[in-house]
Amino acid sequence: MSGYGLKRIVMIYKRILATILLMALITMIIIKGRNFRISEIYRRSMKFIENTVRDRKLLH
């Protein structure tokens, strides 16, 4: 039962993280305008997600 609860918490955490990253991305696009490279920010955010996941795995 506790394992299921933990999975649920992790899923909620990932959703919140994804939402925050998406909002940050949208904000940056609005601020920077047309001369903005989405691919670079996308790559950075993916790297951040990978590092976060790796850190979470090391902690458990």
Short mmCIF file of C-alpha atoms in Angstrom, two decimals:
data_model
loop_
_atom_site.label_atom_id
_atom_site.label_comp_id
_atom_site.label_asym_id
_atom_site.label_seq_id
_atom_site.Cartn_x
_atom_site.Cartn_y
_atom_site.Cartn_z
CA MET A 1 0.00 0.00 0.00
CA SER A 2 2.81 2.42 0.84
CA GLY A 3 4.51 1.57 -2.47
CA TYR A 4 1.38 2.57 -4.35
CA GLY A 5 1.19 5.82 -2.39
CA LEU A 6 4.81 6.61 -3.22
CA LYS A 7 4.20 5.96 -6.93
CA ARG A 8 1.26 8.32 -6.81
CA ILE A 9 3.31 11.04 -5.11
CA VAL A 10 6.09 10.66 -7.71
CA MET A 11 3.54 10.91 -10.56
CA ILE A 12 2.03 14.06 -9.04
CA TYR A 13 5.55 15.49 -8.53
CA LYS A 14 6.45 14.79 -12.18
CA ARG A 15 3.24 16.44 -13.38
CA ILE A 16 3.92 19.53 -11.28
CA LEU A 17 7.52 19.67 -12.55
CA ALA A 18 6.38 19.31 -16.17
CA THR A 19 3.78 22.06 -15.69
CA ILE A 20 6.36 24.42 -14.16
CA LEU A 21 8.82 23.77 -17.01
CA LEU A 22 6.09 24.30 -19.59
CA MET A 23 5.05 27.60 -17.97
CA ALA A 24 8.69 28.73 -17.84
CA LEU A 25 9.12 27.83 -21.51
CA ILE A 26 6.00 29.78 -22.52
CA THR A 27 7.11 32.79 -20.45
CA MET A 28 10.56 32.76 -22.05
CA ILE A 29 9.04 32.56 -25.53
CA ILE A 30 6.81 35.56 -24.74
CA ILE A 31 9.74 37.57 -23.33
CA LYS A 32 12.27 36.75 -26.05
CA GLY A 33 9.88 36.95 -28.98
CA ARG A 34 10.92 35.82 -32.45
CA ASN A 35 14.70 35.52 -32.15
CA PHE A 36 14.34 32.74 -29.66
CA ARG A 37 15.69 29.24 -30.06
CA ILE A 38 13.13 26.82 -28.65
CA SER A 39 15.36 23.80 -29.32
CA GLU A 40 18.06 25.06 -26.94
CA ILE A 41 15.64 25.57 -24.05
CA TYR A 42 13.95 22.26 -24.85
CA ARG A 43 17.33 20.51 -24.71
CA ARG A 44 18.18 22.20 -21.42
CA SER A 45 14.84 21.31 -19.86
CA MET A 46 15.18 17.68 -21.00
CA LYS A 47 18.66 17.56 -19.47
CA PHE A 48 17.24 19.02 -16.24
CA ILE A 49 14.49 16.38 -16.17
CA GLU A 50 17.02 13.59 -16.79
CA ASN A 51 19.28 14.87 -13.99
CA THR A 52 16.31 15.18 -11.62
CA VAL A 53 15.18 11.63 -12.38
CA ARG A 54 18.74 10.36 -11.91
CA ASP A 55 19.04 12.20 -8.57
CA ARG A 56 15.69 10.79 -7.41
CA LYS A 57 16.85 7.24 -8.27
CA LEU A 58 20.10 7.72 -6.35
CA LEU A 59 18.21 8.93 -3.28
CA HIS A 60 15.94 5.85 -3.14
#
